Amino acid sequence: LVAVTPSQWLAERARSGLWAHHSVTVIPNGLSLSTYKPVGRELARRALEIHTTAPVLLVVAQNLADRRKGGDLLTAALQRVSHRPFTLVTLGNERLAIDTPGVAVQSLGYIDHERTKVLAYCAADLLVHPAPVDNLPNVVMESIACGTPVVAFPIGGVPDMVRPGQTGWLAQEVSAMSLAEALDRALADLTSGTDLRATCRSEAEAEYSMQRQAQQYLTLFDSLSSANEGV
């Protein structure tokens, strides 16, 4: 028996639990890189009517009020971020109650149209993923594929995707203060000219294409077939 998990974190959990005596292989989920791809930032902002010269942060969740999505942590963190002004664009149900000087909030509501989601990712300077629990979140993968780096907590499979200096910035721990510090680092780096768009896209092409996911499964099936033939 072989278990397949999308993240290193879940594989480690399996190896230390009920699957300790069986093989575990990591095959990340793939996505359509022909759909989720970089679009000109200014073009994306005009299309979504995001009118600002300040940095744009994006948060994406089906229900922003769900505590598992970290809306409360993000709200508390933004009060502590010193690099202002900036605009927070939200994509999802519910609205975040943020009344902080220098922080403008623009809600796009819930969007399930992929091309519009791509515009949202590409319009942002960075995606904030404040979820305190997660595995290998699609929104992080989609953002990276669109060339937009990510700020997130070091939980679950997130560190598999968010790599400092390549695809984003990780907080030190799950807390509002630590998230604020990571956001300040990210905003300072962006202001000084750091550009991770190319490395984000390169990582997505190297690791998260649907073709690579399929090929990894085929390779696994072939190895199992060969092993059975030798029995």
XYZ file of C-alpha atoms in Angstrom:
231
model
C 0.000 0.000 0.000
C 1.194 3.495 -0.878
C -0.308 6.720 0.410
C -0.036 9.922 -1.628
C -0.162 13.293 0.106
C 0.059 16.771 -1.474
C 2.438 18.191 1.161
C 5.514 17.211 3.142
C 3.673 18.110 6.366
C 0.845 15.653 5.711
C 3.344 12.983 4.691
C 5.177 13.401 7.995
C 1.894 13.127 9.877
C 1.063 9.914 8.010
C 4.499 8.394 8.644
C 4.209 9.079 12.374
C 0.645 7.774 12.648
C -1.520 5.038 11.172
C 0.562 4.815 7.991
C 3.855 4.264 9.817
C 4.361 0.811 8.268
C 3.483 1.745 4.702
C 5.064 3.867 1.992
C 4.190 7.569 1.695
C 4.833 9.617 -1.443
C 4.410 13.388 -1.845
C 2.779 14.572 -5.079
C 1.632 18.210 -4.945
C -1.694 19.124 -6.485
C -1.457 20.765 -9.882
C -3.393 23.592 -11.487
C -3.890 25.026 -14.959
C -0.889 27.252 -15.564
C -2.465 28.419 -18.811
C -5.316 29.897 -16.742
C -3.395 31.060 -13.690
C -0.650 33.154 -15.231
C 0.762 36.675 -14.882
C -1.204 39.585 -16.294
C 0.026 43.186 -16.343
C -0.505 44.684 -12.910
C -1.796 48.053 -14.077
C -4.134 46.385 -16.570
C -5.521 44.156 -13.807
C -6.063 47.112 -11.474
C -7.892 49.101 -14.111
C -10.127 46.125 -14.909
C -11.066 45.747 -11.227
C -11.239 49.526 -10.614
C -8.512 49.466 -7.971
C -7.317 53.053 -8.068
C -4.266 53.544 -5.867
C -0.533 54.168 -6.072
C 0.038 52.517 -2.680
C 0.898 48.819 -2.280
C -2.035 46.444 -2.717
C -2.470 43.448 -0.401
C -4.969 40.731 -1.305
C -6.731 38.263 0.999
C -8.817 35.437 -0.501
C -11.205 33.166 1.407
C -14.684 31.831 0.740
C -15.827 33.087 4.147
C -13.598 35.722 5.702
C -15.503 35.439 8.986
C -14.465 31.791 9.418
C -11.873 31.677 12.222
C -9.978 28.956 10.351
C -9.308 31.525 7.616
C -7.602 33.909 10.030
C -9.643 37.041 9.468
C -9.353 37.981 13.145
C -5.575 37.526 13.077
C -5.279 39.629 9.928
C -7.442 42.406 11.371
C -5.292 42.551 14.505
C -2.065 42.364 12.496
C -2.935 45.250 10.196
C -3.245 47.541 13.212
C 0.423 46.821 13.962
C 1.880 47.196 10.448
C 4.004 50.340 10.275
C 4.547 50.518 6.495
C 1.513 52.525 5.432
C -0.473 53.529 3.473
C -1.643 50.461 1.591
C -4.870 49.040 0.211
C -6.297 45.712 1.337
C -8.413 44.045 -1.332
C -10.677 41.256 -0.084
C -12.115 38.464 -2.197
C -14.785 36.375 -0.491
C -18.003 36.476 1.492
C -18.304 38.781 4.493
C -16.324 41.948 5.085
C -13.424 42.552 7.430
C -14.106 45.261 10.012
C -10.912 47.277 9.634
C -10.747 50.905 10.729
C -7.050 51.644 10.790
C -5.455 54.893 9.574
C -3.543 54.408 6.342
C -5.348 51.161 5.489
C -7.952 51.375 2.741
C -10.199 48.353 2.235
C -11.830 47.403 -1.063
C -14.102 44.376 -1.247
C -14.539 42.467 -4.499
C -17.079 40.126 -2.927
C -17.224 36.411 -3.662
C -15.894 35.563 -7.134
C -15.897 32.103 -8.705
C -14.981 33.262 -12.207
C -11.395 32.141 -12.773
C -10.354 34.958 -15.098
C -11.553 37.544 -12.594
C -9.696 35.738 -9.820
C -6.542 35.869 -11.948
C -6.991 39.625 -12.319
C -7.283 39.939 -8.528
C -4.072 37.986 -7.937
C -2.213 39.973 -10.578
C -3.485 43.325 -9.310
C -1.925 42.701 -5.885
C 1.653 43.294 -4.821
C 1.308 40.380 -2.428
C -1.225 37.865 -1.162
C -1.792 37.604 2.584
C -2.827 34.121 3.686
C -3.572 34.457 7.423
C -5.075 30.987 7.958
C -3.736 29.451 11.205
C -4.398 25.902 9.898
C -4.124 24.583 6.344
C -2.575 21.895 4.167
C -1.565 22.962 0.644
C -3.966 25.867 -0.012
C -5.033 26.438 -3.595
C -5.119 30.207 -3.168
C -1.405 30.272 -2.348
C -0.582 28.100 -5.362
C -2.793 30.222 -7.628
C -1.188 33.448 -6.433
C 2.338 32.125 -6.976
C 1.371 30.923 -10.464
C 0.186 34.452 -11.238
C 3.550 35.824 -10.105
C 2.312 37.357 -6.864
C 4.344 36.516 -3.735
C 2.726 35.460 -0.469
C 2.908 36.307 3.239
C 1.680 33.454 5.436
C 2.105 31.487 8.643
C 4.518 28.510 8.745
C 1.740 25.954 9.117
C 0.842 22.693 7.358
C 2.134 22.512 3.811
C 2.417 26.278 3.370
C 6.253 26.281 3.782
C 6.407 23.849 0.825
C 5.202 26.736 -1.355
C 6.124 29.981 0.437
C 9.918 30.109 0.356
C 11.672 33.213 1.695
C 13.540 35.062 -1.017
C 11.779 33.139 -3.777
C 8.001 33.129 -3.412
C 7.257 35.191 -0.314
C 7.694 35.714 3.409
C 6.820 33.480 6.367
C 5.833 34.683 9.826
C 7.798 33.207 12.728
C 4.717 31.858 14.486
C 0.925 31.947 14.429
C 0.188 35.305 16.034
C -1.028 38.727 14.952
C 2.271 40.315 15.989
C 4.337 37.841 13.976
C 2.108 38.321 10.923
C 2.492 42.102 11.241
C 6.279 41.728 11.366
C 6.242 39.549 8.242
C 4.047 42.083 6.438
C 6.402 44.901 7.415
C 9.358 42.912 6.057
C 7.506 42.223 2.836
C 6.397 45.823 2.337
C 9.891 47.125 3.120
C 11.416 44.702 0.613
C 8.896 45.631 -2.070
C 9.512 49.335 -1.477
C 13.259 48.807 -1.846
C 12.760 47.116 -5.219
C 12.539 43.406 -4.397
C 10.645 41.671 -7.198
C 9.714 38.005 -6.765
C 7.298 37.755 -9.676
C 9.657 35.863 -11.965
C 10.747 33.377 -9.302
C 7.135 32.798 -8.259
C 6.168 31.869 -11.797
C 9.268 29.709 -12.237
C 8.466 27.737 -9.084
C 4.891 27.189 -10.266
C 6.041 25.970 -13.675
C 8.603 23.639 -12.113
C 6.363 22.096 -9.455
C 2.643 22.771 -9.832
C 1.622 22.052 -13.411
C -1.129 19.506 -13.970
C 1.173 17.701 -16.412
C 3.805 17.229 -13.694
C 1.197 15.953 -11.254
C -0.048 13.415 -13.807
C 3.477 12.307 -14.680
C 4.344 11.754 -11.035
C 1.290 9.518 -10.633
C 2.185 7.587 -13.774
C 5.722 7.097 -12.475
C 4.323 5.837 -9.170
C 1.912 3.438 -10.921
C 4.755 2.114 -13.086
C 6.940 1.507 -10.036
C 4.118 -0.397 -8.301
C 3.433 -2.452 -11.436
C 7.105 -3.353 -11.747
C 7.259 -4.319 -8.082
C 4.216 -6.599 -8.439
C 5.666 -8.272 -11.524
C 8.743 -9.170 -9.531
C 6.752 -10.868 -6.793
